[in-house]
Short mmCIF file of C-alpha atoms and ligand atoms in Angstrom, two decimals:
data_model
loop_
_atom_site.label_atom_id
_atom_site.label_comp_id
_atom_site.label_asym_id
_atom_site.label_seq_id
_atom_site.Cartn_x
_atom_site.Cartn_y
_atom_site.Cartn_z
CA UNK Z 202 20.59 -4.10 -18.84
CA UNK Z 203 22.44 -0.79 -17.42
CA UNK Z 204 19.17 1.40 -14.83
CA UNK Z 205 20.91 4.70 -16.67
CA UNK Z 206 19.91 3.50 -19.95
CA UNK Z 207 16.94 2.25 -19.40
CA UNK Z 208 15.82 4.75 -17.06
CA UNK Z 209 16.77 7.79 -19.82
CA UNK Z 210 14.83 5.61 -22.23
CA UNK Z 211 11.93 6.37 -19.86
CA UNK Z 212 12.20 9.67 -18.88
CA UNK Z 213 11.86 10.59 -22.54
CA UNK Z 214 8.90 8.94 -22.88
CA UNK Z 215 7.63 9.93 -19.86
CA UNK Z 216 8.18 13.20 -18.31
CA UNK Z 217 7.26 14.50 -15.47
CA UNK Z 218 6.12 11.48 -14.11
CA UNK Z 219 8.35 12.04 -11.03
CA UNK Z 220 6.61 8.88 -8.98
CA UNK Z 221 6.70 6.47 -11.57
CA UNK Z 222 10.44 6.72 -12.70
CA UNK Z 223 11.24 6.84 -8.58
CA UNK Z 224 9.54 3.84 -7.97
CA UNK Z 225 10.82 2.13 -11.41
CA UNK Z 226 14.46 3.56 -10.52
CA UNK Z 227 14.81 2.46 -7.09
CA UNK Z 228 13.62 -1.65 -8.12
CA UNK Z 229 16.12 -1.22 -11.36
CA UNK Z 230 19.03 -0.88 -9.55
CA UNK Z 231 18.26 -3.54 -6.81
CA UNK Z 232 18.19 -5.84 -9.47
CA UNK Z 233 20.55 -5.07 -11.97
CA UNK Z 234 23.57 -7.40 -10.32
CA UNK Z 235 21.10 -10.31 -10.74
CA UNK Z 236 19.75 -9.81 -13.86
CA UNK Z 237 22.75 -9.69 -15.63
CA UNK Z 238 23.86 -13.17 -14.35
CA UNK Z 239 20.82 -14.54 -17.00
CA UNK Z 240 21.01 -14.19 -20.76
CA UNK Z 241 17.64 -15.41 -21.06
CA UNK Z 242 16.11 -12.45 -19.57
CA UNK Z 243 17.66 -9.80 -21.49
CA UNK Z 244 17.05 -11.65 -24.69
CA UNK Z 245 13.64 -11.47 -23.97
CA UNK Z 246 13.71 -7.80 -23.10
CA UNK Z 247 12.06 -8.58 -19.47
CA UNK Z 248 12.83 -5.18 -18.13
CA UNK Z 249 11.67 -3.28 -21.10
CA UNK Z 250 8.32 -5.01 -20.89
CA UNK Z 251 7.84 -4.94 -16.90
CA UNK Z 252 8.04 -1.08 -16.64
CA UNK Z 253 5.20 -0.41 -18.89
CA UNK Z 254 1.31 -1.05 -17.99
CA UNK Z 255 -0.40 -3.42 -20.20
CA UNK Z 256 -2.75 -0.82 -20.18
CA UNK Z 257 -4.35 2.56 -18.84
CA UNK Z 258 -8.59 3.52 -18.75
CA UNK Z 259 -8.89 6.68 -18.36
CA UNK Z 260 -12.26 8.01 -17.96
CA UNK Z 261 -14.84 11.34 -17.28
CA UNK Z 262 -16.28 10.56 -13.74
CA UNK Z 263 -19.67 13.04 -13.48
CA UNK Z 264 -21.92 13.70 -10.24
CA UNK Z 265 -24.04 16.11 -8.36
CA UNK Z 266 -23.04 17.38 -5.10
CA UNK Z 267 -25.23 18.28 -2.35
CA UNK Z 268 -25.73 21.62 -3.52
CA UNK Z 269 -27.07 20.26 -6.79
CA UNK Z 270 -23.92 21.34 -8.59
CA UNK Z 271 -22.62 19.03 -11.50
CA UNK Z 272 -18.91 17.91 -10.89
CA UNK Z 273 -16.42 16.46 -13.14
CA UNK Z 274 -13.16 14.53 -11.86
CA UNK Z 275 -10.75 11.70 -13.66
CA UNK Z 276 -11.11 8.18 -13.30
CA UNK Z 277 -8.56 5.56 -13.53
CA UNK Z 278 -7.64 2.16 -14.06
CA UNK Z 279 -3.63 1.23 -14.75
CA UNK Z 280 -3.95 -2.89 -15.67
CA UNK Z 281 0.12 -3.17 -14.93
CA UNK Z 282 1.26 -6.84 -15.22
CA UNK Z 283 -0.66 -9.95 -15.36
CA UNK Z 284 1.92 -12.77 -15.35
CA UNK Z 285 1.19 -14.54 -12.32
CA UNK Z 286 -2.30 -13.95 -12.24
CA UNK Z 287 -5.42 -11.11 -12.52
CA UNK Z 288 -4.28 -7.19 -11.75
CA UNK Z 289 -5.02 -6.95 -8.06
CA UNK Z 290 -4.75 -3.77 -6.29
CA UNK Z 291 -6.29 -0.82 -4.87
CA UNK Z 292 -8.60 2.62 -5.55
CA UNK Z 293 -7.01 5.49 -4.39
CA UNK Z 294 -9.42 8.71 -4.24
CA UNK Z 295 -7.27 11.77 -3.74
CA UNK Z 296 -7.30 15.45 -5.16
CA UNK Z 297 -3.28 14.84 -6.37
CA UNK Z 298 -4.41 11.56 -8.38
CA UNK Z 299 -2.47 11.55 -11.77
CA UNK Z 300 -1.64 8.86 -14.04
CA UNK Z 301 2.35 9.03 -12.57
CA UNK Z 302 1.12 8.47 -8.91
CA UNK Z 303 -1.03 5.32 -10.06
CA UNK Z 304 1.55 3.73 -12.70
CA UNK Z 305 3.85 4.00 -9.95
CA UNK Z 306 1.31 2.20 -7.32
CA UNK Z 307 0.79 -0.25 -10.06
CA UNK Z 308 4.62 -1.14 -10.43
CA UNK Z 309 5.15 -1.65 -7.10
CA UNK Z 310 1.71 -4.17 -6.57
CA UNK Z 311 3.04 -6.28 -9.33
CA UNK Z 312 6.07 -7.12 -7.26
CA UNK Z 313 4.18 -6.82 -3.82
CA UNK Z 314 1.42 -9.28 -5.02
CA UNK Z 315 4.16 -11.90 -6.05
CA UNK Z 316 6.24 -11.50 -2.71
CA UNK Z 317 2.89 -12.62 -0.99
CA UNK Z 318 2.85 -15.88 -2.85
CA UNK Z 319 -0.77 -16.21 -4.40
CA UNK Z 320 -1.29 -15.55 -7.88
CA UNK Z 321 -2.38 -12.36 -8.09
CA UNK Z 322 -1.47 -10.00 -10.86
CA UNK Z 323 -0.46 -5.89 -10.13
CA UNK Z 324 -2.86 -3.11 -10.99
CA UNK Z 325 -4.28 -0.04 -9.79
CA UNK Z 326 -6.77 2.82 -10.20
CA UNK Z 327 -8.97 5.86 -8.09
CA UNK Z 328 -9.70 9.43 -9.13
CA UNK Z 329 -8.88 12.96 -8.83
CA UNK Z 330 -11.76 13.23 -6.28
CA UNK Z 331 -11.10 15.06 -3.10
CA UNK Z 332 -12.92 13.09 -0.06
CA UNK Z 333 -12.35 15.51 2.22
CA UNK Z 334 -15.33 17.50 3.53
CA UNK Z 335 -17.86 15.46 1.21
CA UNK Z 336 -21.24 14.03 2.95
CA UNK Z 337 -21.75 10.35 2.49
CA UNK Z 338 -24.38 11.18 -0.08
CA UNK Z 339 -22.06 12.77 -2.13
CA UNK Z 340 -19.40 9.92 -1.20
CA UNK Z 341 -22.19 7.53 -2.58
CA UNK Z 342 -23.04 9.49 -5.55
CA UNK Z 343 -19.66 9.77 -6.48
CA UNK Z 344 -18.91 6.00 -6.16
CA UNK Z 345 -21.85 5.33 -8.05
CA UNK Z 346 -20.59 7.48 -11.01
CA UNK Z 347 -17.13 6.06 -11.05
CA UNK Z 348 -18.57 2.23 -11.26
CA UNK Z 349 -20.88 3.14 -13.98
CA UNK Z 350 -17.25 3.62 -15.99
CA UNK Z 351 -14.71 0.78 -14.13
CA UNK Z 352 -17.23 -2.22 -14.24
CA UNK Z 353 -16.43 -2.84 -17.82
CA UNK Z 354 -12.63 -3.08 -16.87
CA UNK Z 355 -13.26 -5.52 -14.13
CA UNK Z 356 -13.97 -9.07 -13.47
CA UNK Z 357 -13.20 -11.45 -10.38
CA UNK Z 358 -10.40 -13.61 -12.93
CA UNK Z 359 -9.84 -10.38 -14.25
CA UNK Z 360 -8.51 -7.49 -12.19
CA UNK Z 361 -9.95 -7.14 -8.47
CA UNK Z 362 -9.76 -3.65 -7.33
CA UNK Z 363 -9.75 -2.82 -3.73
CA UNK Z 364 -9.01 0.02 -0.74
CA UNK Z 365 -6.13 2.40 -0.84
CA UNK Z 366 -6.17 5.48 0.41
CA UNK Z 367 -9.42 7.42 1.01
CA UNK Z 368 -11.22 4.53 -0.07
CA UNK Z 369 -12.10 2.26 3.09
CA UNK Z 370 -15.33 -0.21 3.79
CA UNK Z 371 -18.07 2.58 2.85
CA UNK Z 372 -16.76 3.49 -0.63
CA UNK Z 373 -16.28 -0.58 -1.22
CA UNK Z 374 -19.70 -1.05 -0.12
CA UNK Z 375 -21.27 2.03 -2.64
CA UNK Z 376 -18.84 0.75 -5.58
CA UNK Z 377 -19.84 -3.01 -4.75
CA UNK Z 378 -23.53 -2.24 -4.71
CA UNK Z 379 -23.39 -0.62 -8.08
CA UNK Z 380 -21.13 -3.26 -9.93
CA UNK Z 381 -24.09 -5.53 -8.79
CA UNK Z 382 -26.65 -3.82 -10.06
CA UNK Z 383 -24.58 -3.28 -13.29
CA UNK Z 384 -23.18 -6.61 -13.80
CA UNK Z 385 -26.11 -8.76 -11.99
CA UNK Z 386 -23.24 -10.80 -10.59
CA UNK Z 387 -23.75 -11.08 -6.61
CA UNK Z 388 -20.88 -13.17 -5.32
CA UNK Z 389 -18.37 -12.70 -8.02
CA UNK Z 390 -15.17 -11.28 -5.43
CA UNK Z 391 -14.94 -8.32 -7.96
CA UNK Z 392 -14.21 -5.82 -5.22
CA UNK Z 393 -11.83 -6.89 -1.78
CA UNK Z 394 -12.37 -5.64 1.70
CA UNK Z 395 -16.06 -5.76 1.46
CA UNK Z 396 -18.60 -5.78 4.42
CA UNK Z 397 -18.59 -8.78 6.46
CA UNK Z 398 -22.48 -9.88 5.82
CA UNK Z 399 -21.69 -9.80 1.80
CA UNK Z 400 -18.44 -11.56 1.15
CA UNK Z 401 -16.00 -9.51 2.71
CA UNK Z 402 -13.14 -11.35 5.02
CA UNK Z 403 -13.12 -11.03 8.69
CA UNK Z 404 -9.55 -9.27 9.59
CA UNK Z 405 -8.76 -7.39 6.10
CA UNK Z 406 -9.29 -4.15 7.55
CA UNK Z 407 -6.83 -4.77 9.96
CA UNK Z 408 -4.73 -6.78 7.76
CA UNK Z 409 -2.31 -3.94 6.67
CA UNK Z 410 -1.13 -2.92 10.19
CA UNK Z 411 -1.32 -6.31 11.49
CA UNK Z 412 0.88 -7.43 8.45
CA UNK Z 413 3.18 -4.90 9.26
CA UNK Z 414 3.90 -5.59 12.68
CA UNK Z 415 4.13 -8.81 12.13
CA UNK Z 416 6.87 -8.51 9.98
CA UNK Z 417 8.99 -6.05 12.00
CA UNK Z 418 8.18 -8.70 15.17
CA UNK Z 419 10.12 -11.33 12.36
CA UNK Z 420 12.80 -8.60 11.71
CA UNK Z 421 13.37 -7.94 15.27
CA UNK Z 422 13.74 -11.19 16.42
CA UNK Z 423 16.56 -12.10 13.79
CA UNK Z 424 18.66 -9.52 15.70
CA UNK Z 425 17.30 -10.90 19.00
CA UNK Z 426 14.93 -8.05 19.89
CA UNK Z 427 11.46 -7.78 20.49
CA UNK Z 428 8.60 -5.43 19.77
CA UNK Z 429 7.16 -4.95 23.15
CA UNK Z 430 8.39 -2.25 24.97
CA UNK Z 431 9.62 -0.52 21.95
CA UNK Z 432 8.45 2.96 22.02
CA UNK Z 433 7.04 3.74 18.23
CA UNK Z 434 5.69 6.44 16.32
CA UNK Z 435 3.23 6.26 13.07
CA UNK Z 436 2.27 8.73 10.61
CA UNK Z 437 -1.50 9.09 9.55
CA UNK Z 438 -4.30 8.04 11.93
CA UNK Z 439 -6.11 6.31 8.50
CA UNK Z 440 -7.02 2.43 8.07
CA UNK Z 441 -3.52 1.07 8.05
CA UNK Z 442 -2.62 3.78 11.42
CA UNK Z 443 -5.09 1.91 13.17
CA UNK Z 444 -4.47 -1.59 12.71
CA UNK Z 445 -1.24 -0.64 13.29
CA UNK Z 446 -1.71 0.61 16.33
CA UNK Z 447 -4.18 -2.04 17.43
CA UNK Z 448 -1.51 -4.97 16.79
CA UNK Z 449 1.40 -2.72 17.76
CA UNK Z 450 -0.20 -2.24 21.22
CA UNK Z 451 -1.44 -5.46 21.60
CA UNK Z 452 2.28 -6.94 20.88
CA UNK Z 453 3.40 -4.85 24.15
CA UNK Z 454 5.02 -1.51 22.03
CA UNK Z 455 3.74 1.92 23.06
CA UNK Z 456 2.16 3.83 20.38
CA UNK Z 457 3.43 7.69 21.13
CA UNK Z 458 2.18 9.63 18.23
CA UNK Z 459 -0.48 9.95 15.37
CA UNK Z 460 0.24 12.28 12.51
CA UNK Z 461 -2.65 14.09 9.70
CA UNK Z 462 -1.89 16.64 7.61
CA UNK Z 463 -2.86 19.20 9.90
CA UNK Z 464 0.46 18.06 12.06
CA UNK Z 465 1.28 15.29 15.17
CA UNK Z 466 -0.80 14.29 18.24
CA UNK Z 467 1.85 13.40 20.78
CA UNK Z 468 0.66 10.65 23.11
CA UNK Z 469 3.51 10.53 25.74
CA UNK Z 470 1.93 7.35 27.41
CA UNK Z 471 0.60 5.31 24.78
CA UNK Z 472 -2.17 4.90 22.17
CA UNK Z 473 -5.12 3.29 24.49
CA UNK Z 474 -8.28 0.87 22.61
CA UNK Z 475 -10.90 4.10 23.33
CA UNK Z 476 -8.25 6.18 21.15
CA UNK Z 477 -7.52 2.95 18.06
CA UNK Z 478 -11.45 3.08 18.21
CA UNK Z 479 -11.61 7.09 18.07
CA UNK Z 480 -9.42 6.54 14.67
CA UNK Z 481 -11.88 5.32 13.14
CA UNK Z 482 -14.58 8.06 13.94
CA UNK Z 483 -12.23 10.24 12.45
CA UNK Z 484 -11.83 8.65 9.28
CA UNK Z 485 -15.44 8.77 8.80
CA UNK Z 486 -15.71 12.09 9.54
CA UNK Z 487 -14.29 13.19 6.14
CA UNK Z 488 -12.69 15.97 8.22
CA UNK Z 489 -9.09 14.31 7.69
CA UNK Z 490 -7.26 16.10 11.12
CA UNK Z 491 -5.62 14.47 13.79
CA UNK Z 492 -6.28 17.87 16.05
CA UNK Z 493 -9.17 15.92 16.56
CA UNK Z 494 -7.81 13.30 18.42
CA UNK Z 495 -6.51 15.81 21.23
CA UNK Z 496 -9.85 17.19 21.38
CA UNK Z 497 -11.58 14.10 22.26
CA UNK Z 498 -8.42 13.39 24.79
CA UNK Z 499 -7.17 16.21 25.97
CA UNK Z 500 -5.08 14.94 29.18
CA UNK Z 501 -3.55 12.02 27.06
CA UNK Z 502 -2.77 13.76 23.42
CA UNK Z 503 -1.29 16.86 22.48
CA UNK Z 504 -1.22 18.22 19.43
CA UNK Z 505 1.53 20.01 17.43
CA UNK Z 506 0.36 22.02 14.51
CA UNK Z 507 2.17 21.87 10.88
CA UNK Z 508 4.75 18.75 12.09
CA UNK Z 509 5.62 15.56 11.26
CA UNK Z 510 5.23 12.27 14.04
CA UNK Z 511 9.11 11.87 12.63
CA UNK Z 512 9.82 15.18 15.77
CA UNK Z 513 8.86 12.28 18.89
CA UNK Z 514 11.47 10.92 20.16
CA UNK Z 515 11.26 6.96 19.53
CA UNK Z 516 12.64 3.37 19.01
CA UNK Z 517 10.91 2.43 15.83
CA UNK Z 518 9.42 4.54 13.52
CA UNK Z 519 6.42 3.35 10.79
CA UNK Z 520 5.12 5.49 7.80
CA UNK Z 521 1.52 4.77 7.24
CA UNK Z 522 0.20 7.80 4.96
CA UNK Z 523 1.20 8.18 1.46
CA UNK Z 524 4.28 8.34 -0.69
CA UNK Z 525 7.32 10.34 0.07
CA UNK Z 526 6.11 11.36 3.53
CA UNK Z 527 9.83 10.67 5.07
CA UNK Z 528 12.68 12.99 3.77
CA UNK Z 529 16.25 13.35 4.18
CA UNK Z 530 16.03 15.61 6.94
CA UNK Z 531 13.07 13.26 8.95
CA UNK Z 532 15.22 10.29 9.23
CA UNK Z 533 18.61 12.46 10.39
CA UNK Z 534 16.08 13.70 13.24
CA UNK Z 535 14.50 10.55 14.16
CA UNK Z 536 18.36 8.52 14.55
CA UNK Z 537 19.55 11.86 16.53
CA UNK Z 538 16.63 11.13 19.25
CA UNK Z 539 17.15 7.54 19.38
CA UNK Z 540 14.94 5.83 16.66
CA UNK Z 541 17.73 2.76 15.23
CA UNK Z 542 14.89 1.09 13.02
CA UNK Z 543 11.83 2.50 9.97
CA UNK Z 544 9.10 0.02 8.32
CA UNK Z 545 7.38 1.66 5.64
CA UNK Z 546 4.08 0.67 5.60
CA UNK Z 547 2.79 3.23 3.50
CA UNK Z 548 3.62 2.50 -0.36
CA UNK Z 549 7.00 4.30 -0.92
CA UNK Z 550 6.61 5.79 2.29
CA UNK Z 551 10.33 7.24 2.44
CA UNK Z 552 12.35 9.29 -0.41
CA UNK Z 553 15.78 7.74 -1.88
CA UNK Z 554 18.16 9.64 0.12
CA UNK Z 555 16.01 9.23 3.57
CA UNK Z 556 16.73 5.56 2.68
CA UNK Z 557 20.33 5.52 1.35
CA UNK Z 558 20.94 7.74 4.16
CA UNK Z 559 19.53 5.00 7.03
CA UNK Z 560 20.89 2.03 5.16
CA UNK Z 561 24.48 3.73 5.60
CA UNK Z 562 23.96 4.87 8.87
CA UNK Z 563 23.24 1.70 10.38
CA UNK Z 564 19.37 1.74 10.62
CA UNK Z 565 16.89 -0.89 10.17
CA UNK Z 566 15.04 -0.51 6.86
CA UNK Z 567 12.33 -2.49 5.67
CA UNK Z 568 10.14 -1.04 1.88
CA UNK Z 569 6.62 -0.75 1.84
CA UNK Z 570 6.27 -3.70 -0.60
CA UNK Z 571 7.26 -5.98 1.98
CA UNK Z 572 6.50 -4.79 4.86
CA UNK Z 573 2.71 -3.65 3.79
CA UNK Z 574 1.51 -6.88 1.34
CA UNK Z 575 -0.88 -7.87 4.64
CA UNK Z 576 -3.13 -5.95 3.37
CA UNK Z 577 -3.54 -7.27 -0.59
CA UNK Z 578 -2.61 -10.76 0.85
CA UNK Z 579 -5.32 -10.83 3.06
CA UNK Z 580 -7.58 -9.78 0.09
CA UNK Z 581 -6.24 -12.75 -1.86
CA UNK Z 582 -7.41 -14.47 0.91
CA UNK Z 583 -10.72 -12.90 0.53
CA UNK Z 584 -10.95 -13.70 -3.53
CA UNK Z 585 -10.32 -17.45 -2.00
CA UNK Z 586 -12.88 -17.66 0.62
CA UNK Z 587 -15.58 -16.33 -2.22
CA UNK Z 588 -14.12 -18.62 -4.73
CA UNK Z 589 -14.92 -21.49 -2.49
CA UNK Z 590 -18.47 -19.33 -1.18
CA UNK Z 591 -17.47 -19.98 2.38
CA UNK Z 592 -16.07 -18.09 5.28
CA UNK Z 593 -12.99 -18.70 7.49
CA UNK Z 594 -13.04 -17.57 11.19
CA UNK Z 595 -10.23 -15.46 12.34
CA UNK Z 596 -8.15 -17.30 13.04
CA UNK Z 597 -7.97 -19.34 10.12
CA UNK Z 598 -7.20 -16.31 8.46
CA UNK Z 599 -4.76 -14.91 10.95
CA UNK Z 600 -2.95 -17.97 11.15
CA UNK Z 601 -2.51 -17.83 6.98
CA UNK Z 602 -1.69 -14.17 6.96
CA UNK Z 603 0.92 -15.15 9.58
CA UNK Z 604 2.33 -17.51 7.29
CA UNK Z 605 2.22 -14.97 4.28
CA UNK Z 606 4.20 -12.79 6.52
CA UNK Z 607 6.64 -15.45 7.61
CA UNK Z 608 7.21 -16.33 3.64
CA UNK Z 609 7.43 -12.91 2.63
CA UNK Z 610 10.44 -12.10 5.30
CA UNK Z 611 12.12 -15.64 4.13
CA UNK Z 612 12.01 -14.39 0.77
CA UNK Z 613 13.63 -11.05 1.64
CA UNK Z 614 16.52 -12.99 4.14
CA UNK Z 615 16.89 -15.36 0.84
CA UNK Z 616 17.56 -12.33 -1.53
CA UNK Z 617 18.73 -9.50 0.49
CA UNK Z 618 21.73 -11.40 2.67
CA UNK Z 619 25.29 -9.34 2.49
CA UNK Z 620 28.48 -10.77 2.59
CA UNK Z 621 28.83 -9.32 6.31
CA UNK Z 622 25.38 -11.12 7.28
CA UNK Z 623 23.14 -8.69 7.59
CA UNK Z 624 19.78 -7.89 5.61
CA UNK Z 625 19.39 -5.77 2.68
CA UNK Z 626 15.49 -5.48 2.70
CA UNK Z 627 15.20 -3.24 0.03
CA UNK Z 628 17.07 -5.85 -2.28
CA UNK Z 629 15.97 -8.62 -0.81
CA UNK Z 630 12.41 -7.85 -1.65
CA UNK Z 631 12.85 -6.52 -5.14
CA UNK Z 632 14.84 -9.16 -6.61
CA UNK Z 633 12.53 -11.84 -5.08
CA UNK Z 634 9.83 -10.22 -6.58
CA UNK Z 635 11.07 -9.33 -9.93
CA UNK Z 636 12.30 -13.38 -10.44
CA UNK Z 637 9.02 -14.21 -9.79
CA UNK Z 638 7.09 -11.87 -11.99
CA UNK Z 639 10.35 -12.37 -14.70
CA UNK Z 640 9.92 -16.01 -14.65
CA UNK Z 641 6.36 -16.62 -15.55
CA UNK Z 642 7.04 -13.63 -18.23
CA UNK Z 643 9.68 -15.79 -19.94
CA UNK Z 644 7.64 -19.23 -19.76
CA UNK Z 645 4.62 -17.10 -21.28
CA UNK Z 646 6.29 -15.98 -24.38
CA UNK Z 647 6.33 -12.70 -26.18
CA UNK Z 648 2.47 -11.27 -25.76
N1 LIG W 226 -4.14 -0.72 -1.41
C1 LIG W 226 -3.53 -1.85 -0.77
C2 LIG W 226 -2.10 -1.97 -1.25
O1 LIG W 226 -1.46 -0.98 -1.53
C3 LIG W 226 -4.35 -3.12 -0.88
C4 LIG W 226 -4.68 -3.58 -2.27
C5 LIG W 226 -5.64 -4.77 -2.34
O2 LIG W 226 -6.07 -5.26 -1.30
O3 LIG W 226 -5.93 -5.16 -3.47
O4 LIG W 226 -1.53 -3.03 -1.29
#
């Protein structure tokens, strides 16, 4: 297999789908080395068949809005792989939805999902609809609309949609309520991250962040640092910013800034509980600004309009918004004032030269697909828990989610290790996860 070859074979086919053939690109030539070294795998054409879905729905999503207006978006379901179990994997709801940005999602969960070691299968889906400055009715009505198409697709052995971005406990709970009504199935595990009183897992909302820091506290400690006291920045103030924050502040770091796309709340001495809890008001606001965080808090944030949390000065950076947030010209800023380290938490939080660029400048870097698989684990661990109809406290679940982590970063120390000694994460987590999906593909046969 040569990633030029292969990766002109695909940009024919597929053009313009910029995310897709990033993502695809950037796990190609991790793996290349490796997959050479077996026959077996190129005889079977492995690589051919792992960069294409299995399949796509695409489908008309129709509801009125408050103003009694009839709206039409795109809805979306990309089944990717299923080798080591059913597509798992979130709903994204954002106006710049396309098939690329979800085929690329989709890639990436398939080797996620098998870092986290349960048998869950990659997929993904959402819609072209814009959450922002919509009233929960019209969040509801939506949701309605959208299950009325997607609970044909689904099934708990089948594929288990879940949260991504702009789709949080309140959408789960309005897409839940209508697959039941649909389906008449009431404790299937269709959905993940439900509502604690109907299936849902104590800890998966904060499973993301927590997940995250976790696995930095893991990477830090191989090079005989430690998280607290580290001064770090996020980016977004959404569902993975705050649990995030919550762990990161709770492991002894200092939080220092919040980002939205309105620009960067500066919070010179640390993220306090009032403010993790004020995250969440925001979120539910719909009115997607972090302005409104300096607001509420005037003498402890400050807010910088139209700029990046990559400006504050800090140890450790984390990207925790959406694809691509961290260019070239962010991580050259962030090493010149100090920052030696970046988890991407976010799914392909950073571009390709923002990462060749730290990786050859000495930085820390850990990819999203390793450093964020809390969150899906965490929902395997929900699919279990309904399986089995009971409930685990916390700490039974933080304990395994602890242990996902720990496997996860084994995996990546296994994989990623350079003559020299140190850790290629990026590697490290692609090539564990592509001999796991590329094994059970071979022992299944050509289907
Ligand atoms: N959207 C999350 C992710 O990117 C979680 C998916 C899930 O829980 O199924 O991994």
């Amino acid at each position: 297999m040569k990633t030029s070859e292969i990766m002109a074979m695909l940009q024919a086919k597929h053009p313009g789908e910029n995310e897709y053939l990033q993502a695809v690109q950037e796990v190609l030539e991790s793996i290349e080395d490796v997959y050479n070294q077996y026959p077996e795998f190129e005889k079977a054409r492995i690589v051919e068949r792992m960069v294409e879905p299995d399949r796509i729905y695409t489908f008309r999503v129709t509801w009125v809005d408050d103003r009694g207006e009839i709206q039409t978006n795109l809805g979306y379901r990309v089944q990717f792989n299923s080798a080591i179990g059913p597509y798992k994997g979130g709903l994204r709801f954002h106006r710049a939805v396309t098939p690329s940005m979800l085929k690329f999602l989709g890639f990436e969960q398939t080797f996620k999902n098998a870092l986290t070691t349960l048998p869950m299968g990659g997929g993904k889906g959402g819609s072209d609809f814009d959450p922002v400055g919509k009233s929960d009715a019209e969040i509801m009505r939506f949701c309605q609309a959208f299950m009325l198409e997607l609970w044909r697709c689904i099934g708990p052995d089948e594929d288990v949609p879940a949260g991504d971005v702009g789709v949080g406990g309140r959408e789960i709970g309005f897409l839940d309520g209508m697959y039941r009504k649909l389906a008449r199935q009431y404790n299937t595990g269709v959905l993940t991250g439900k509502g604690l009183t109907w299936g849902g897992s104590i800890l998966r909302p904060e499973a993301t962040g927590y997940g995250a820091m976790y696995f930095a506290h893991l990477a830090l400690e191989r090079i005989g640092k430690d998280l607290a006291g580290q001064k770090i920045s996020l980016s977004g103030f959404g569902n993975v910013a705050w649990g995030a924050a919550k762990k990161a502040t709770q492991l002894g770091a200092k939080v220092v800034a919040i980002s939205g796309p309105d620009g960067v709340c500066e919070i010179p001495d640390g993220i306090t509980d009032e403010m993790i809890d004020y995250m969440l008001v925001m979120r539910a606001s719909n009115r997607n600004m972090v302005e409104d965080m300096a607001t509420k808090f005037p003498d402890k944030a400050r807010f910088i309009a139209g700029k990046k949390s990559w400006i504050v000065p800090v140890d450790i950076a984390f990207t925790c918004a959406f694809q691509n947030e961290l260019s070239l010209e962010d991580a050259k800023q962030l090493k010149a004032n100090g920052c030696w380290a970046l988890f991407e938490v976010s799914n392909m939080g950073c571009q390709p030269d923002a990462i060749h660029w730290m990786q050859e400048n000495g930085m820390l870097f850990a990819p999203g697909k390793a450093v964020n698989a809390g969150g899906v684990a965490t929902s395997g661990l929900e699919m279990t828990q309904n399986a089995e109809h009971i409930s685990w406290t916390a700490k039974e679940v933080d304990d395994r989610l602890h242990h996902i982590m720990s496997a996860i970063h084994e995996q990546c120390v296994r994989y990623g290790t350079q003559p020299d000694g140190h850790i290629d994460y990026v590697k490290g987590a692609n090539i564990a996860g592509f001999m796991k999906v590329a094994h059970a593909m071979l022992e299944q046969g050509v289907i």
